[in-house]
Every structure is written in C-alpha cells, then in structure tokens.
Short mmCIF file of C-alpha atoms and ligand atoms in Angstrom, two decimals:
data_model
loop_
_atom_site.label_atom_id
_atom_site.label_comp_id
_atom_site.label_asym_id
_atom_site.label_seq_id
_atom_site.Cartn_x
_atom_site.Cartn_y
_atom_site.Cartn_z
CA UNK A 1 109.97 111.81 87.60
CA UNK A 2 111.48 111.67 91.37
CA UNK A 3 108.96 110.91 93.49
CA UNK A 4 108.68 113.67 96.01
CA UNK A 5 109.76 112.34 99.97
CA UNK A 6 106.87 112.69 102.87
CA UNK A 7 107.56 109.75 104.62
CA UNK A 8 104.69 108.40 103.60
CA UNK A 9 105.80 105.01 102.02
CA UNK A 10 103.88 102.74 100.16
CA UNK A 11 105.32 98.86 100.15
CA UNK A 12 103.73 96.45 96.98
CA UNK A 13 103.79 93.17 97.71
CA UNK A 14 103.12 90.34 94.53
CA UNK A 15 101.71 86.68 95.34
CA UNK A 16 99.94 84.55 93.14
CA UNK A 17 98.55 86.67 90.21
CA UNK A 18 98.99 86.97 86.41
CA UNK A 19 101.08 90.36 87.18
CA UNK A 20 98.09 92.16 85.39
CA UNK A 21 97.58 94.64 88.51
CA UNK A 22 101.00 96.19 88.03
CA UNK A 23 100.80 96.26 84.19
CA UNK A 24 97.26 98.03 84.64
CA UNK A 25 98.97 100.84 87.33
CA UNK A 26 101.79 101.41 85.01
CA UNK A 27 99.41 101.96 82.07
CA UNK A 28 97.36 104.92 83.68
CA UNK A 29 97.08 108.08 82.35
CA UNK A 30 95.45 111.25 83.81
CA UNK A 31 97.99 112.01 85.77
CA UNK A 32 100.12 108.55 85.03
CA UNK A 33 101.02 107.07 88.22
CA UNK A 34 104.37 108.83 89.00
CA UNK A 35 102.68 112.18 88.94
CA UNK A 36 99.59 110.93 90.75
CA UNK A 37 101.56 109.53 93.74
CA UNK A 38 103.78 112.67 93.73
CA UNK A 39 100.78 114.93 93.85
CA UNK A 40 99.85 112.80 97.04
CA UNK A 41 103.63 112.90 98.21
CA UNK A 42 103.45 108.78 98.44
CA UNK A 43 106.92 107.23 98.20
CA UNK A 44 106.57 104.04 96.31
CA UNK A 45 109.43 102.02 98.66
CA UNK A 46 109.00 98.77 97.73
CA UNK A 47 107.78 96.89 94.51
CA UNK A 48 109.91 94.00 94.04
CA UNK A 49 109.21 94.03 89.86
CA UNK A 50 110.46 97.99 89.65
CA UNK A 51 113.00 98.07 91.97
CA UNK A 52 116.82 97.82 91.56
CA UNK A 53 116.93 95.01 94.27
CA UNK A 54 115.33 92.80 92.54
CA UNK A 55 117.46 89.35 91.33
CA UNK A 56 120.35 90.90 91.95
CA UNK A 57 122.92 88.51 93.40
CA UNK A 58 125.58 90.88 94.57
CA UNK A 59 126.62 88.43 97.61
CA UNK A 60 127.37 85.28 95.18
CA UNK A 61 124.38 83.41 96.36
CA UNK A 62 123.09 80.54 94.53
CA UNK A 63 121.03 80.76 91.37
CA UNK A 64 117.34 79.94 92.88
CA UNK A 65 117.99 82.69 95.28
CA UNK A 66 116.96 85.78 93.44
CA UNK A 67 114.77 88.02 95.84
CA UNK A 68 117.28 87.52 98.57
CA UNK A 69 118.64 91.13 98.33
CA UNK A 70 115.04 92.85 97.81
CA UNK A 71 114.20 90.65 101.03
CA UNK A 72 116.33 92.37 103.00
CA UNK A 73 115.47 95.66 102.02
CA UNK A 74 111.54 94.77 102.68
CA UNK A 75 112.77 94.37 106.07
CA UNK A 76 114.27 97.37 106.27
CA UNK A 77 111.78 98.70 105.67
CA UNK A 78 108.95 96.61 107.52
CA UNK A 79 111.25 98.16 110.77
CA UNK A 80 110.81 101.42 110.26
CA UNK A 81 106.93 101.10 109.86
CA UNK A 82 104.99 103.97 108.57
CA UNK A 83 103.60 102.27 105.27
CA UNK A 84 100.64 101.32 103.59
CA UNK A 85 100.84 98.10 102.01
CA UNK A 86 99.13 97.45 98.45
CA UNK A 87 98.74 93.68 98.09
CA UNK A 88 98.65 92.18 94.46
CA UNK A 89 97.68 88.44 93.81
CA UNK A 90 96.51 86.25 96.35
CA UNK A 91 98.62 84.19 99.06
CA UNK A 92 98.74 80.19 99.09
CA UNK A 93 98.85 78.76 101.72
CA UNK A 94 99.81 75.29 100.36
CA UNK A 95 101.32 72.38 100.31
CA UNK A 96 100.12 71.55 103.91
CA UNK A 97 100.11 75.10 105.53
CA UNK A 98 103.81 75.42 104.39
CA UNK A 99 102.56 78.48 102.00
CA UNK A 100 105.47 77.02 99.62
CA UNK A 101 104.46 78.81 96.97
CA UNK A 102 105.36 82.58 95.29
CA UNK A 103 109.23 81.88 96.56
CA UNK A 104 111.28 85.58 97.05
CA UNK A 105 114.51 84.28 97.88
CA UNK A 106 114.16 81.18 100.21
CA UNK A 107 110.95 82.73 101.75
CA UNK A 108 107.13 81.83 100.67
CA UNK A 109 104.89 85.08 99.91
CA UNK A 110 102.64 83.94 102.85
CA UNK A 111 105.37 84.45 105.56
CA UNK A 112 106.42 88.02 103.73
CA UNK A 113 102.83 88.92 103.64
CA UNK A 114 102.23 88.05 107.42
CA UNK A 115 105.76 89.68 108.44
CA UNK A 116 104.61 92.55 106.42
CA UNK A 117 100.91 93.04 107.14
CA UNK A 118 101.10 93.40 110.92
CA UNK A 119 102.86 97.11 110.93
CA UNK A 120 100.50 98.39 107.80
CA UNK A 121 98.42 101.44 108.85
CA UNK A 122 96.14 100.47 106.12
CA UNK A 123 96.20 97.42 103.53
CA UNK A 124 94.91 97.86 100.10
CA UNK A 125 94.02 94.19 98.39
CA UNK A 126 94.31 95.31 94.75
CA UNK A 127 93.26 92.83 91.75
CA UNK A 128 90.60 90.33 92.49
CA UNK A 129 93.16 87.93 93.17
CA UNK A 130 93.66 89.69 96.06
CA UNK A 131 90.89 90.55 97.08
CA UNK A 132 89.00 87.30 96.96
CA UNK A 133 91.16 84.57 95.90
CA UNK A 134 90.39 85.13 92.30
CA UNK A 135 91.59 82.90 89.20
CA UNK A 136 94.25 82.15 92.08
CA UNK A 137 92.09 80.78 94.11
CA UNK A 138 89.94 78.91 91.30
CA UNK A 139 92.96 76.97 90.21
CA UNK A 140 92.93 75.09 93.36
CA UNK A 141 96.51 73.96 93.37
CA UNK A 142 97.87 76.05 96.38
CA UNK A 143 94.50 76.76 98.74
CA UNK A 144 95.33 80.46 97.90
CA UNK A 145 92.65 83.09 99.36
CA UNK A 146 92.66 86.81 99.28
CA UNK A 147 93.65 89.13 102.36
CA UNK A 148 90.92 89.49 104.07
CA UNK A 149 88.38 86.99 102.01
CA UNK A 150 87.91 83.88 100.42
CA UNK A 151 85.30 83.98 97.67
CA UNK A 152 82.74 85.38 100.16
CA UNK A 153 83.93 84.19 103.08
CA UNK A 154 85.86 86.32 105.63
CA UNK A 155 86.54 83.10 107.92
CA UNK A 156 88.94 81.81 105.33
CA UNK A 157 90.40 84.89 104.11
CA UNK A 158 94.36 85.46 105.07
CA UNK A 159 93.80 88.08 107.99
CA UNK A 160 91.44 85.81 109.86
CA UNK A 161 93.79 82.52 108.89
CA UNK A 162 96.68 84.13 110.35
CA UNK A 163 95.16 85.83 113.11
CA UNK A 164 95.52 89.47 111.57
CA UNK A 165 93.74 92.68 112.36
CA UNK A 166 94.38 95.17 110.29
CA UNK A 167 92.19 97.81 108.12
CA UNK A 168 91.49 96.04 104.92
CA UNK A 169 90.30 97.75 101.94
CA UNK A 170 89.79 95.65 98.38
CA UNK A 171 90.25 97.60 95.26
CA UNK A 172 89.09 94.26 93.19
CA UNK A 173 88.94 94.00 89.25
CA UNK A 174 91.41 91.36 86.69
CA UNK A 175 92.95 93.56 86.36
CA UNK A 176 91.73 96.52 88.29
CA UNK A 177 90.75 100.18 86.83
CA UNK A 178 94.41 102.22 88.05
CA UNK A 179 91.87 104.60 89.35
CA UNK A 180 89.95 103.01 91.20
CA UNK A 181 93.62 102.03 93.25
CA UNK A 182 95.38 106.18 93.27
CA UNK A 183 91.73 107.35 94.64
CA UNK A 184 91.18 104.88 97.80
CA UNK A 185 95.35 105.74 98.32
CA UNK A 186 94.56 109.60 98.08
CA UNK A 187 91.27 109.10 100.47
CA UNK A 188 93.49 106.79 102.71
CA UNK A 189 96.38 109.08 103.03
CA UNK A 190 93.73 112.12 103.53
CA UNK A 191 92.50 110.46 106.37
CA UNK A 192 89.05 110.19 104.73
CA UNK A 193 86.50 107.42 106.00
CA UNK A 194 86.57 104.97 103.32
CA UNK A 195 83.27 103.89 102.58
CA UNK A 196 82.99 99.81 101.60
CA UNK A 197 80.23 97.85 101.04
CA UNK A 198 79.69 94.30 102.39
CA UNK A 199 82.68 92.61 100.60
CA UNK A 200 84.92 95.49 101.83
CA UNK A 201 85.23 97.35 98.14
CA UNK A 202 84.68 101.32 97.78
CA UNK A 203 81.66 102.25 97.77
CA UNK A 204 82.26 104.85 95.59
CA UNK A 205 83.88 103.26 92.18
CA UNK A 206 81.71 99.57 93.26
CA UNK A 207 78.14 101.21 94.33
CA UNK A 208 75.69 100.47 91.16
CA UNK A 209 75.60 97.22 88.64
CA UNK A 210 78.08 97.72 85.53
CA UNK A 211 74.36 96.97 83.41
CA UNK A 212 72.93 100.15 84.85
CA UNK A 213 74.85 102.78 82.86
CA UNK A 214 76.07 99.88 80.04
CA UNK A 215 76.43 101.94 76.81
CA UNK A 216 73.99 98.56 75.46
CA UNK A 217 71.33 99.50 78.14
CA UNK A 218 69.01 101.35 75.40
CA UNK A 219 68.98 97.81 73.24
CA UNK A 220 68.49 95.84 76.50
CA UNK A 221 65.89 98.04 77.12
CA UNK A 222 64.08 97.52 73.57
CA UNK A 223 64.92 93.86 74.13
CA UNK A 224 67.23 94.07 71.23
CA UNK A 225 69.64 91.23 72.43
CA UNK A 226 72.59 90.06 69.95
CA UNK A 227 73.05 86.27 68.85
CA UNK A 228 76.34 87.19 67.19
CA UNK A 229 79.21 89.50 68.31
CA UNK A 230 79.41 92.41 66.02
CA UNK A 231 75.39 93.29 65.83
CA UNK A 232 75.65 96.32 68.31
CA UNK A 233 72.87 95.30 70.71
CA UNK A 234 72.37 93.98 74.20
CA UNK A 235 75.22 91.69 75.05
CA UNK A 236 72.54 89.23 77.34
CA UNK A 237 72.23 86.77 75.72
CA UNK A 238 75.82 86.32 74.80
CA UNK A 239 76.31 85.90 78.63
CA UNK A 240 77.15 89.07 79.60
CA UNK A 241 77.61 89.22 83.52
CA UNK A 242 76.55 93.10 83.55
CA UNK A 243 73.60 92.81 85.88
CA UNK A 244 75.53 90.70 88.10
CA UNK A 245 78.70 92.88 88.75
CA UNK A 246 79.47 96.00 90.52
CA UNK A 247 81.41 98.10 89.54
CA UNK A 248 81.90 101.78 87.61
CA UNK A 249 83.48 100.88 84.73
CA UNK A 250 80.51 102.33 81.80
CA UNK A 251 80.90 105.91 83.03
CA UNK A 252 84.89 105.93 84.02
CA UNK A 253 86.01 103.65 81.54
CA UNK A 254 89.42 102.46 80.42
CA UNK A 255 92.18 103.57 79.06
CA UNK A 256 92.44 107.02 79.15
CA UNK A 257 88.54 106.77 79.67
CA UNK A 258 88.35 105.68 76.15
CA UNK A 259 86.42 102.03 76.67
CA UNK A 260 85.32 99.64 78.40
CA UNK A 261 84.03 95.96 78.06
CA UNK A 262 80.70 96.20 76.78
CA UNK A 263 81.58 99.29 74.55
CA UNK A 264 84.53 97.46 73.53
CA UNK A 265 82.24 94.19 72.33
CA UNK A 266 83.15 91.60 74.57
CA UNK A 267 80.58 90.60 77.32
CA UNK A 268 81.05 91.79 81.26
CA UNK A 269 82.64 88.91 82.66
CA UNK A 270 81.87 90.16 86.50
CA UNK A 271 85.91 90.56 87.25
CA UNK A 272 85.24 92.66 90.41
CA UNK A 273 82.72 90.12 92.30
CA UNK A 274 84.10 87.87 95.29
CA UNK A 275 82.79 84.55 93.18
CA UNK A 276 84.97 85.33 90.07
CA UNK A 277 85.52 83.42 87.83
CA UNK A 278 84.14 80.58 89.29
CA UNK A 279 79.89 81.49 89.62
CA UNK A 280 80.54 83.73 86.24
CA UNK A 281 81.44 80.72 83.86
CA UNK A 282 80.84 80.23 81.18
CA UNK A 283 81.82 83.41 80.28
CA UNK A 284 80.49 83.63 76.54
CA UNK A 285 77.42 81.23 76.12
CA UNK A 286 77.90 81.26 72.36
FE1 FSX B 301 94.93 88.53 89.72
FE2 FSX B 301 96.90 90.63 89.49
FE3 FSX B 301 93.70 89.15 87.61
FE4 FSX B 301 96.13 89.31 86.99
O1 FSX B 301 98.59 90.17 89.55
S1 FSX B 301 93.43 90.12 89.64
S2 FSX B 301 95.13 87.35 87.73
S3 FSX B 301 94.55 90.55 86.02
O2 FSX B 301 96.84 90.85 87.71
O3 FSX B 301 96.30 89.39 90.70
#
C-alpha cells in the first residue's frame, strides 16, 4: 500500500538490538502497519532495513561501506526537519567514547543518533533496548545505554550523555507489543499529552502489573502454583516475573490479540522494566 504524503515523516533509526522491534512492527495486524500509519498520514522516510538505500554501492565504494548511500539520504532528510524519530536498540558508546560500534557506512550509530536526535519534534525509544539499555546494555561489551536512560538512571542515559533535550517517550518491551508503538505515534501526531510514568513509558499500555489481569491469577489466587510446565496453574513458582512488571499485555495480548506469555505457558520474564534482564534472572527457577 502507498503510504499516503502529509509531511509528517517518521525516521527509524537501528543500534544495538536483536532486530526484534522491527520484526514485531512488521508482524501487526489490526490494521497491519502500512494501513495504520496511512490512517495517521505518517510517511515512514527512513528505515535503513526496508529501504532501497540500503547496501547499495552505486558509487563503487569499498565493500565495508554499505550504509554509505542510506547515510546520505538520512541527511537529507535530518535537513529538512519535520520528523519524529523512532529509536530501536540501544547506542554504545564504546571503545573509549569513540561509540565504534553499530557501523552505517564509516559512521558509528552514536554520532547518527546525536546528528539525528537534535531536530526530532518527538523521540520514541521503542524495544527495551532502547529504552533502558536492555540485553544491550547487559552484555557489557560497548557501555551501550538507552536514549534517555540507563537501567534506571537518567544521568547515564544518551540524552543527558550527549547533552540532549528533547521529548523522550519509551515504548519498552523485547520485543515490544506493535501497538503499544502505532498508539503513542497516533497520540503524538494528535498532539495529545502523553501520559508516562516515572521511567518515561505510557501510562496507558504500562499502568497496572502484567500479574493483575494474568489469565493464571484465579490459581494464584487458590495458591495453586505449578512445579512443572504444562499443569495449568500459577506460573510463581516457576519464576514468573508477573508481579514485578508493568505492562498490558493479559488483556491486549499478542498476535492478533490471540496470546500472551503466561497464557502461552512460559513465565513473565519482566521485558518492559528498566532492570531487564539483569534484576529478572534467572528467568525460569526450574
Ligand atoms: Fe532490543 Fe530490538 Fe529486545 Fe530485540 O532491535 S528490545 S534485543 S527483542 O528487538 O532492541
């Protein structure tokens, strides 16, 4: 489907993730995600995985160099402002403050985020990656943070690193619910106040604990807890994470509104919290 022109762009930047926030925005349904950012006339200008920019070498530059021509169409771009920028995966800033890491072309992700971030009317930090840091961020090899956090910390998130300002929303979850990111876009473009709570997340889709509305709650309730994983009952003792983590999924589930975590069997492993994965591991204690 063409997407219908407002200019209202959006620009998608990639860092240091798994590439599981893209995968989980291309697999929405309800409208899928052409028809949803038609219906809110957002032009998607700039996704270096979807676009035909990307590795191209049309200038006979080197092998190594792929990104180079999708580089120079970011910056394009960047110029003629009037963008919101969704940022997926989080941004090292190692070896040494060099941010060497996440290469497009010859240039790290940390200087096209920071070229890029300045002229955003509004930044959307999707995936927990970047949001918080993430799995990124636990891996410790390239002192990568989120946008506007670290873990918890706003000191030693990206914005405040590089001496940023701008309007920071986090749409966290590994991967995150596509939802949860068309909504805060259609509120952002609508000029609605977004609502966050305290580590910057929509109220709205991260306001109550996933074990408050768990499909399991009855069995917790009855203190029927499992020991093995195909009893049916409470997931607690298994070490599900569901009283620890915020977030909607047990009443808008996933895919298609078909499932979600707990339904599914597997424990909550608290994706959408600032600590993950670090405070939530183990994830299984059996
Ligand atoms: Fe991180 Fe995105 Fe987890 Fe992956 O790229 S939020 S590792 S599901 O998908 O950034």
């Amino acid at each position: 489907a063409a997407i219908e022109k407002s200019g209202k762009r959006l620009l998608w930047l990639r860092g240091s993730g798994c590439g599981g926030c893209t995968a989980s925005m291309l697999s929405g349904g309800n409208p899928e995600v052409l028809t949803a950012l038609n219906k809110i006339k957002l032009e998607l200008a700039y996704h270096d995985g979807l676009m035909g920019q990307q590795g191209v070498f049309v200038d006979g530059s080197p092998a190594g160099d792929s990104g180079h021509n999708s580089n120079i169409r970011l910056d394009e771009l960047v110029d003629e402002g009037g963008y919101v920028l969704v940022v997926e995966g989080a941004i090292p800033n190692g070896p040494e403050g060099s941010g060497r890491y996440c290469m497009s072309g010859a240039t790290p992700f940390k200087q096209i985020f920071m070229n890029a971030a300045p002229g955003a009317s509004c930044i959307i930090a999707l995936g927990t990656c970047a949001s918080y840091g993430g799995i990124s961020r636990s891996l410790k090899v390239a002192d990568a943070t989120g946008v506007s956090f670290s873990g918890t910390s706003r000191m030693e998130g990206a914005m405040a690193r590089y001496g940023l300002n701008n309007n920071v929303i986090n749409v966290p979850g590994c991967p995150p619910n596509p939802d949860w990111l068309l909504l805060t876009l259609a509120d952002v473009l609508s000029g609605a106040d977004v609502e966050v709570d305290a580590y910057g997340r929509p109220k709205a889709f991260f306001g109550s604990a996933v074990h408050e509305s768990c499909p399991r709650r009855g069995a917790f309730d009855r203190a029927l807890r499992d020991d093995g994983f195909s009893e049916g009952n409470c997931l607690y003792n298994l070490g599900c994470k569901g009283t620890l983590a915020f977030a909607d999924c047990p009443t808008r589930r996933w895919n298609d509104g078909g499932s979600m975590c707990t339904q599914s069997g597997g424990p909550c492993v608290a994706c959408v919290e600032p600590s993950f994965p670090d405070a939530f591991m183990p994830f299984f204690s059996k």
